[in-house]
PDB file of C-alpha atoms in Angstrom:
ATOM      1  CA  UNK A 779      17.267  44.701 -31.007  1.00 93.00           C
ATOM      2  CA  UNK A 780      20.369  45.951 -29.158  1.00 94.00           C
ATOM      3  CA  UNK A 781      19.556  47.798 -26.021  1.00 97.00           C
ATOM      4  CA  UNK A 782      21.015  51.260 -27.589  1.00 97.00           C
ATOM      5  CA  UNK A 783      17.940  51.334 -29.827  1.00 97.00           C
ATOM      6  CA  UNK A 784      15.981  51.081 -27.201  1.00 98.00           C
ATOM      7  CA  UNK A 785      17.611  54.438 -25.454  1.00 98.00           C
ATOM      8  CA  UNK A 786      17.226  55.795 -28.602  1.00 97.00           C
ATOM      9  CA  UNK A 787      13.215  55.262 -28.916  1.00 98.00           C
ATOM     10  CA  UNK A 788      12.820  56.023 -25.608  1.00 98.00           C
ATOM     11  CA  UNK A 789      14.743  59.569 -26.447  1.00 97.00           C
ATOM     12  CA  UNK A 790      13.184  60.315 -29.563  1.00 97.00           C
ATOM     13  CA  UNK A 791       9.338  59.704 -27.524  1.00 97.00           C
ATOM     14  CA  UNK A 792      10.043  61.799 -24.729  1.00 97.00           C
ATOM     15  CA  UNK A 793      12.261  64.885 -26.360  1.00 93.00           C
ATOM     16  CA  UNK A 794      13.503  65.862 -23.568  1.00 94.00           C
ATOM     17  CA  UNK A 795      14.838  69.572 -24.923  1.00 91.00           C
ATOM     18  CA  UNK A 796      15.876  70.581 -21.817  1.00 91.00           C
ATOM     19  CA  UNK A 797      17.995  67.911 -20.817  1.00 93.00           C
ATOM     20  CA  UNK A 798      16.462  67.004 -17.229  1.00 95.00           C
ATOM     21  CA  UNK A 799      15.990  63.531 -17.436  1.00 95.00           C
ATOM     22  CA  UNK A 800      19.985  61.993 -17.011  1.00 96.00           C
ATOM     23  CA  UNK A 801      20.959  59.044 -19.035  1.00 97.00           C
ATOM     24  CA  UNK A 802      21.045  57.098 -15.757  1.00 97.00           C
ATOM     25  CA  UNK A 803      17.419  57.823 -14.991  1.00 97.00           C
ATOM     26  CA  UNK A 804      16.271  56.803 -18.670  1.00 98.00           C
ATOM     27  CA  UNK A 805      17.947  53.438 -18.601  1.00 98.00           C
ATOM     28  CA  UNK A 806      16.554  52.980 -14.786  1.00 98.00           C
ATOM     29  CA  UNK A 807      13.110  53.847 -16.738  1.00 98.00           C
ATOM     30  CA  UNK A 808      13.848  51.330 -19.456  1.00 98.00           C
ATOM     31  CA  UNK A 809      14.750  48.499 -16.613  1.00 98.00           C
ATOM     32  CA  UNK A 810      11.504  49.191 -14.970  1.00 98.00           C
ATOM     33  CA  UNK A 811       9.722  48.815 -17.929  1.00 98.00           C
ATOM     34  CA  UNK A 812      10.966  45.460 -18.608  1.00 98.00           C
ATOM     35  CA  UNK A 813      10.142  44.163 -14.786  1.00 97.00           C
ATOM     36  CA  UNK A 814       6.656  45.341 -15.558  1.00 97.00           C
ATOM     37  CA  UNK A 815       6.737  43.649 -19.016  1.00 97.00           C
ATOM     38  CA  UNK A 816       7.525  40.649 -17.092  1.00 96.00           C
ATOM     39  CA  UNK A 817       4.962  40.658 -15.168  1.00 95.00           C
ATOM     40  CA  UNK A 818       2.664  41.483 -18.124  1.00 96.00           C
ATOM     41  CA  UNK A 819       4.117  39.147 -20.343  1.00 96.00           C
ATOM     42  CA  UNK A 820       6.685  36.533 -19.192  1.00 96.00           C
ATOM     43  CA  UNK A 821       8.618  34.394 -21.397  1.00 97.00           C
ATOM     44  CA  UNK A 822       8.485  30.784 -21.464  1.00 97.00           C
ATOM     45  CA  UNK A 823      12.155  28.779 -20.612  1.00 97.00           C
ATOM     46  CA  UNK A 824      11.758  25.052 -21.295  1.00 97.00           C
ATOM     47  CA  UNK A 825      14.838  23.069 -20.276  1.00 97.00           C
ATOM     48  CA  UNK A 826      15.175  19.140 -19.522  1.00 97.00           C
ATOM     49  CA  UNK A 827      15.878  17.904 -16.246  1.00 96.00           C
ATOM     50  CA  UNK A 828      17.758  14.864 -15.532  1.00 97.00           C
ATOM     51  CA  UNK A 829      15.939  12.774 -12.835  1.00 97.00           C
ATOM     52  CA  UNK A 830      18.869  11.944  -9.532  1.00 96.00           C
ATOM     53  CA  UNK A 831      15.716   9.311  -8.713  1.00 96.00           C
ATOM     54  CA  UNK A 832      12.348   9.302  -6.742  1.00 96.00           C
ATOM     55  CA  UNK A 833       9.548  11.852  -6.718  1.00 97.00           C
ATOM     56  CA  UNK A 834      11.612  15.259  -5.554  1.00 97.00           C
ATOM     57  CA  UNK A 835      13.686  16.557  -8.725  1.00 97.00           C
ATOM     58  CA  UNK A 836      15.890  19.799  -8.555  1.00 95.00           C
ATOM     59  CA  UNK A 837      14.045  22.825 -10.268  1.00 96.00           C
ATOM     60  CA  UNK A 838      15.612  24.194 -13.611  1.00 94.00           C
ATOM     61  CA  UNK A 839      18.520  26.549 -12.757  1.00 90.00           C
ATOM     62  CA  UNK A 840      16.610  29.451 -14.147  1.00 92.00           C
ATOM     63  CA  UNK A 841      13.457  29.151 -12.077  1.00 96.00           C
ATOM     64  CA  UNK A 842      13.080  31.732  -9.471  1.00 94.00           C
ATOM     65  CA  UNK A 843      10.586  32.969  -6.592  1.00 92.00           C
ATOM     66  CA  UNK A 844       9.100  34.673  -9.813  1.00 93.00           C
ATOM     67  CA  UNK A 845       8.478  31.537 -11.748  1.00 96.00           C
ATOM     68  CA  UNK A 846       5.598  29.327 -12.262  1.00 96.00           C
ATOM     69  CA  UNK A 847       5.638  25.800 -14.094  1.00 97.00           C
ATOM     70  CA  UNK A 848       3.833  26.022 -17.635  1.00 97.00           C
ATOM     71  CA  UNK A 849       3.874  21.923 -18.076  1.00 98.00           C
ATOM     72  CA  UNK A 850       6.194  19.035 -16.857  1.00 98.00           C
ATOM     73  CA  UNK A 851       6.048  15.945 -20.109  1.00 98.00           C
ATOM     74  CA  UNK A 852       7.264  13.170 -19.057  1.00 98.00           C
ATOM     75  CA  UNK A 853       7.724  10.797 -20.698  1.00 97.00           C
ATOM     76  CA  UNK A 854       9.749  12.551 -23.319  1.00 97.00           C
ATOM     77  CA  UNK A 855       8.603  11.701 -26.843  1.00 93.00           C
ATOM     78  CA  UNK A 856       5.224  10.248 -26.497  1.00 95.00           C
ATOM     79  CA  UNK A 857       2.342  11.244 -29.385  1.00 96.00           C
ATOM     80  CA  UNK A 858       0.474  12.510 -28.067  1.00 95.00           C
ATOM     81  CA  UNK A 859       2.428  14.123 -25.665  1.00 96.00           C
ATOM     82  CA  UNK A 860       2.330  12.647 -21.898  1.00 97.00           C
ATOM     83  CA  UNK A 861       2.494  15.591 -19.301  1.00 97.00           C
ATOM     84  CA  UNK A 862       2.144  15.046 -15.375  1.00 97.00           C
ATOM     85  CA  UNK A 863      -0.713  17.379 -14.123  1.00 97.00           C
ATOM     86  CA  UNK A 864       0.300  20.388 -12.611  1.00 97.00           C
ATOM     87  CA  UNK A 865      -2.222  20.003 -10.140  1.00 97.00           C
ATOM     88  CA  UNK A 866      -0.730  17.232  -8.999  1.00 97.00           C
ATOM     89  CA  UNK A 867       3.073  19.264  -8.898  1.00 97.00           C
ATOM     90  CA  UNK A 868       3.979  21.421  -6.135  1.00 97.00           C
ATOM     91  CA  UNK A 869       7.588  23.099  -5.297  1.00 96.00           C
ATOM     92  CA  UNK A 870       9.044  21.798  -1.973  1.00 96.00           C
ATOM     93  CA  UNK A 871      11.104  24.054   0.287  1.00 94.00           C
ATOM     94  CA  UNK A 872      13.915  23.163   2.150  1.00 90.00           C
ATOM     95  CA  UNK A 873      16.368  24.715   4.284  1.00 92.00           C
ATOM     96  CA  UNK A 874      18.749  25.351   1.720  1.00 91.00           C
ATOM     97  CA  UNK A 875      16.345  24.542  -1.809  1.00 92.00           C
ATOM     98  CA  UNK A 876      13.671  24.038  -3.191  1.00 95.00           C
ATOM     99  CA  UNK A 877      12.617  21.196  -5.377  1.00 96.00           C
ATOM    100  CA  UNK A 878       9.753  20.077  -7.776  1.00 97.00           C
ATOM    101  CA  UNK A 879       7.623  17.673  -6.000  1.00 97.00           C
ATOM    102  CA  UNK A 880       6.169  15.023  -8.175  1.00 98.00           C
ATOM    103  CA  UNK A 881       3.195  12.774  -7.751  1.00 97.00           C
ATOM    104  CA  UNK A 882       5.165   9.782  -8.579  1.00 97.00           C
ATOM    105  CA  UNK A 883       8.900   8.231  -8.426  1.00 97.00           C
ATOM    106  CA  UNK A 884      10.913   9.165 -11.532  1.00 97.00           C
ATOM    107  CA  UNK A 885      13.630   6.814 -12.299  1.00 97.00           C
ATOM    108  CA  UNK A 886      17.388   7.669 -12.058  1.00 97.00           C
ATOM    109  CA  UNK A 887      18.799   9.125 -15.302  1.00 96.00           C
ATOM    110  CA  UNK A 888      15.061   9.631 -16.989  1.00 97.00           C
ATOM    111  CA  UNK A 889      14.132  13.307 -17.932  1.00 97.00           C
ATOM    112  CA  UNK A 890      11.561  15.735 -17.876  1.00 97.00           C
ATOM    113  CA  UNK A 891      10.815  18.118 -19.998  1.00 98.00           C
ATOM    114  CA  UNK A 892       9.962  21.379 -18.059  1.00 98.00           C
ATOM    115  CA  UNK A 893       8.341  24.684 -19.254  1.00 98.00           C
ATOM    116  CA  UNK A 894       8.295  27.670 -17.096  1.00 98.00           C
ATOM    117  CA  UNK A 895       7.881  31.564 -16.772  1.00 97.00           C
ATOM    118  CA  UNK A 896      10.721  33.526 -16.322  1.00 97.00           C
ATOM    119  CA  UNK A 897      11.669  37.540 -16.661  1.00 96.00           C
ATOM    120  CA  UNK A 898      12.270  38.854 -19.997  1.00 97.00           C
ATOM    121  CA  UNK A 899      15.964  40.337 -20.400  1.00 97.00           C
ATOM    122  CA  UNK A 900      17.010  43.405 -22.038  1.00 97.00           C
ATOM    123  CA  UNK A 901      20.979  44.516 -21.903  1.00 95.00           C
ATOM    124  CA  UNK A 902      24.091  44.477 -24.108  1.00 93.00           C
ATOM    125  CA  UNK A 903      23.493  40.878 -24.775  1.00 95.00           C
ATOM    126  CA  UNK A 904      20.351  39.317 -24.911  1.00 96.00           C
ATOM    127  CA  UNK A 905      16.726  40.816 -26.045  1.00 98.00           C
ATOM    128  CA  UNK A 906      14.067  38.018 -25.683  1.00 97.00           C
ATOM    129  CA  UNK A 907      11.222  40.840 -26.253  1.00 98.00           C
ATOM    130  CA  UNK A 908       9.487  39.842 -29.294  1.00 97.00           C
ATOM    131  CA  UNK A 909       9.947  42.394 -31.843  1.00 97.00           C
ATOM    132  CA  UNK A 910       5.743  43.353 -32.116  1.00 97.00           C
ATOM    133  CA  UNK A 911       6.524  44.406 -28.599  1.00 98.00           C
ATOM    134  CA  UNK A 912       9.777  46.078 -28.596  1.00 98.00           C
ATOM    135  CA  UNK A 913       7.786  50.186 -29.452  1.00 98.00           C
ATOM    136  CA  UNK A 914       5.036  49.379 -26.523  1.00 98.00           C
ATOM    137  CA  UNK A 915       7.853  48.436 -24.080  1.00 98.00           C
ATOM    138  CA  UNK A 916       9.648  51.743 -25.236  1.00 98.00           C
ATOM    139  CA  UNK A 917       6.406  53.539 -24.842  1.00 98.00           C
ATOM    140  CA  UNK A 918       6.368  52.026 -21.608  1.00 98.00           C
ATOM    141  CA  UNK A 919       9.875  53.400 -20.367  1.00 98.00           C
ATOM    142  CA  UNK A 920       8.879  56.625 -22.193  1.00 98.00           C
ATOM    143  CA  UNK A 921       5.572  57.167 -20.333  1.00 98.00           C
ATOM    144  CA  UNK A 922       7.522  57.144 -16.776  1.00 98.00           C
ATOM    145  CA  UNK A 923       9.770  59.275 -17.861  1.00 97.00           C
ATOM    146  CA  UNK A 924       7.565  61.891 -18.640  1.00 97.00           C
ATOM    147  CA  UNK A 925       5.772  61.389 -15.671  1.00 97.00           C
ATOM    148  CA  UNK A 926       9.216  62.562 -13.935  1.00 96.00           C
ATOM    149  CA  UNK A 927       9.375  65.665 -16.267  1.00 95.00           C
ATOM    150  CA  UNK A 928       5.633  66.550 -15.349  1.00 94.00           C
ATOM    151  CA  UNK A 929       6.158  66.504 -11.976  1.00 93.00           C
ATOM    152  CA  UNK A 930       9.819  68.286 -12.272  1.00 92.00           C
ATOM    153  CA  UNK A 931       7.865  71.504 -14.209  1.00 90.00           C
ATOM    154  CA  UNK A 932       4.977  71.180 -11.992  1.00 89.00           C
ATOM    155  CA  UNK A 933       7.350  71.565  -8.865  1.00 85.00           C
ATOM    156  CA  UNK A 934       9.364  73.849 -10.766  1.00 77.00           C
ATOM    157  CA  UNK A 935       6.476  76.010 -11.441  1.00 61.00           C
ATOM    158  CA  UNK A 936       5.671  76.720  -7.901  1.00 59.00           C
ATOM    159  CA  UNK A 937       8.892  78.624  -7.611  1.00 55.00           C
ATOM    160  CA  UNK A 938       9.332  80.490 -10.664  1.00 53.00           C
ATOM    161  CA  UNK A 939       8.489  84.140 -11.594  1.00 54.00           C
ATOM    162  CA  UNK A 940       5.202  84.375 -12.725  1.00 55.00           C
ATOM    163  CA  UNK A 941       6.406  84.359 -16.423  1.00 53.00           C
ATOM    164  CA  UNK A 942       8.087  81.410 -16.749  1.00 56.00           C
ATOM    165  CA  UNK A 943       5.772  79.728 -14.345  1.00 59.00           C
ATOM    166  CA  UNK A 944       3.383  79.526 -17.260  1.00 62.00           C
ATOM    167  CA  UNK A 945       5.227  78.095 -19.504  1.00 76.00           C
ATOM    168  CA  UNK A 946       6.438  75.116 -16.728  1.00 76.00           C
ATOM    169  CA  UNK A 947       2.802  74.649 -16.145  1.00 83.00           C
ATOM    170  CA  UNK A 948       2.667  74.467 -19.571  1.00 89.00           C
ATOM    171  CA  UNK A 949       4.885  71.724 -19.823  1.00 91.00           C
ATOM    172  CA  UNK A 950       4.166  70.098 -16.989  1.00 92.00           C
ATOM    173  CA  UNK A 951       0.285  69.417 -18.578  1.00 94.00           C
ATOM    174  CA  UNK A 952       2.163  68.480 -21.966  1.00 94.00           C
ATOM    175  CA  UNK A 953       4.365  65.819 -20.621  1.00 95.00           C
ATOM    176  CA  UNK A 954       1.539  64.858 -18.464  1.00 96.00           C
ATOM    177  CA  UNK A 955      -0.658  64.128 -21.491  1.00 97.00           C
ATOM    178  CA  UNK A 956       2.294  62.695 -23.196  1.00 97.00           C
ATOM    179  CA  UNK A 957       3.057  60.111 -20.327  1.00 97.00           C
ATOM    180  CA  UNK A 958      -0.702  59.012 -20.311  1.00 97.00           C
ATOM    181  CA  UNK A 959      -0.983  58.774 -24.191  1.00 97.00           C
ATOM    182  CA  UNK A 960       2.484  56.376 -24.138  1.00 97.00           C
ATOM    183  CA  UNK A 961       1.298  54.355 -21.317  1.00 97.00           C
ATOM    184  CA  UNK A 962      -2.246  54.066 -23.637  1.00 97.00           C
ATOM    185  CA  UNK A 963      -0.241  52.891 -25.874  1.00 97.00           C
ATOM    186  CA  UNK A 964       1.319  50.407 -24.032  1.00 98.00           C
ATOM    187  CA  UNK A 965      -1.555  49.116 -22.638  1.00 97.00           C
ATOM    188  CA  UNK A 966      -3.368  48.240 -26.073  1.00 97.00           C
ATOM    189  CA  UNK A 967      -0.269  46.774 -27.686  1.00 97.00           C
ATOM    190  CA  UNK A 968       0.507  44.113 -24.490  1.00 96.00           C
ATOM    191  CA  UNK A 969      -2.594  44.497 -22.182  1.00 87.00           C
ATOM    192  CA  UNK A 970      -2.171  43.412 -18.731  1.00 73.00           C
ATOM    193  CA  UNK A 971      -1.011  40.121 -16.934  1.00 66.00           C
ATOM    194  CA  UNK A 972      -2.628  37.030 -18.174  1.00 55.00           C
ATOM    195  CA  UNK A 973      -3.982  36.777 -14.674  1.00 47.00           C
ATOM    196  CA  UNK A 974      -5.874  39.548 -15.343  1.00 42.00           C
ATOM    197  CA  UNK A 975      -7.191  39.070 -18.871  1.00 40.00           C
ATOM    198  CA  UNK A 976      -8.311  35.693 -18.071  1.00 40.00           C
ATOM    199  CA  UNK A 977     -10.810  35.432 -15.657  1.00 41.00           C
ATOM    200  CA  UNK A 978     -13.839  33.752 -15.988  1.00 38.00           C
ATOM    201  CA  UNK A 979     -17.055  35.387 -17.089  1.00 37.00           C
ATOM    202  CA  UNK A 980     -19.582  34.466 -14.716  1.00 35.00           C
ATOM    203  CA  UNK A 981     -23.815  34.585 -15.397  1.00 37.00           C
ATOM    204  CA  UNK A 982     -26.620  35.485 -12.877  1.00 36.00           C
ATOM    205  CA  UNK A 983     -29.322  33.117 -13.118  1.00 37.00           C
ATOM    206  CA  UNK A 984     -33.015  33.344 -11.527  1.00 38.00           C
ATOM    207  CA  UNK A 985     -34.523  29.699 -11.184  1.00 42.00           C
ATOM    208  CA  UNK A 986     -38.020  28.860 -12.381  1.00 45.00           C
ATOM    209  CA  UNK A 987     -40.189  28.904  -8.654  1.00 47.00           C
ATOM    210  CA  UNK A 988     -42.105  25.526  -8.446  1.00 48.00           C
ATOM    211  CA  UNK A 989     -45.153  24.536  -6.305  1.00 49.00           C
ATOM    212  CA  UNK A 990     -45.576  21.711  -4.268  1.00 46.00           C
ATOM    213  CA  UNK A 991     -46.215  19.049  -6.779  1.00 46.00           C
ATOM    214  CA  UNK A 992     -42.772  20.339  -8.115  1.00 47.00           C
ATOM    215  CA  UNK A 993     -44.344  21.993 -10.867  1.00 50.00           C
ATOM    216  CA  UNK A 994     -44.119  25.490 -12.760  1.00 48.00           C
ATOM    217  CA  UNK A 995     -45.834  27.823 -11.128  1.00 47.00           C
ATOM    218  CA  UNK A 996     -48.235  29.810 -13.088  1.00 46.00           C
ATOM    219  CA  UNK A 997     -47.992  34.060 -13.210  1.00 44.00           C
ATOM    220  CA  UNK A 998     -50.503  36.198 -14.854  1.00 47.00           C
ATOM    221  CA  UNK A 999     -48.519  39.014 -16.664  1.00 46.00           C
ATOM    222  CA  UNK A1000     -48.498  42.610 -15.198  1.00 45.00           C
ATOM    223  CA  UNK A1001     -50.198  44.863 -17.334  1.00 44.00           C
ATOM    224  CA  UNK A1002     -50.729  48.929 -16.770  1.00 48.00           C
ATOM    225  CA  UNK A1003     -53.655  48.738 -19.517  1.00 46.00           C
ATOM    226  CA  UNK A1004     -56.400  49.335 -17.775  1.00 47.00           C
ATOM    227  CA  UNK A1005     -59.015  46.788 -17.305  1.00 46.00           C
ATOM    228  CA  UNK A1006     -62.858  47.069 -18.645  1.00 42.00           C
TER     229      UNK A1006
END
């Protein structure tokens, strides 16, 4: 989807009547959606590297500070597929790089198939949101926007006449609603980083007490019915 439709949802959410919000600050809103969409949601690149020999390998062009490796096959081809371990991976710095730090020597000219995270992009060109996202990400962009407007009326409101500062409080507790409703919806569609969604469950357990011979101990039930 081109990136005017997106300025066009986002427009048609907010309805901004009054004209406050410039064009500049609802495209800075849209751009700041899409950093936190990242976040929420990456997209995986996977790319082929050709090995220059040994077990440090230059990193993909696209992989930045951002980026974390999804899975490294190598060999190529192999049914099942073969992939190195990630634990056994880690990303070497150097003074002027940084390279992918295998467990093992990779000969010259082999390749490895790499999959990493990397930002979603949004502009004239390219959209790689997937299109059961594209209205939450609006909402998104939307919802900070009117977060602006409610604070703008709120502020405004302090300094008006007492008749029109009702109606800015007014609108300051409509857009308010609004921005909390769109970020709601946002929320449900994408949900937060994976990070977050995925971490384990964990149990508490109490241990049967044994006595000395290592057996179960025996309790007598507690009972408030009086005794005879």
């Amino acid at each position: 989807m081109p990136l005017s439709d997106y300025q066009q949802l986002v427009d048609d959410m907010v309805r901004d009547r009054d004209q406050v919000v410039s064009t500049v600050q609802r495209d800075a809103a849209i751009a700041a959606a899409v950093a936190q969409y990242s976040v929420d949601h990456p997209r995986t690149v996977v790319v082929d590297v050709v090995s220059t020999g040994g077990q440090r390998q230059a990193l993909p062009a696209g992989f930045t500070d951002d980026s974390r490796l999804v899975a490294i096959e190598y060999p190529i081809g192999n049914i099942p597929t073969t992939e190195i371990p990630l634990a056994d991976v880690s990303i070497y710095a150097a003074p002027t790089e940084r390279l992918l730090q295998l467990p093992d020597d990779v000969p010259v000219g082999e390749s490895l198939r790499v999959s990493y995270t990397a930002d979603q992009l949004l502009d004239d060109a390219d959209d790689t949101v997937p299109a059961r996202h594209r209205k939450a990400l609006a909402s998104l962009a939307a919802s900070m926007l009117c977060t602006q407007l409610s604070a703008y009326y709120a502020s405004e409101g302090e300094s008006s006449i007492a008749a029109d500062s009702v109606d800015f409080k007014d609108k300051s507790q409509r857009f308010r609603l609004l921005a909390r409703d769109l970020a709601a919806t946002y929320q449900s569609v994408v949900g937060s980083a994976p990070s977050d969604r995925n971490k384990p469950a964990s149990v508490t357990v109490t241990p049967p007490r044994r006595n000395a011979l290592g057996e179960r101990r025996l309790f007598h039930p507690t009972s408030n019915w009086p005794r005879t």
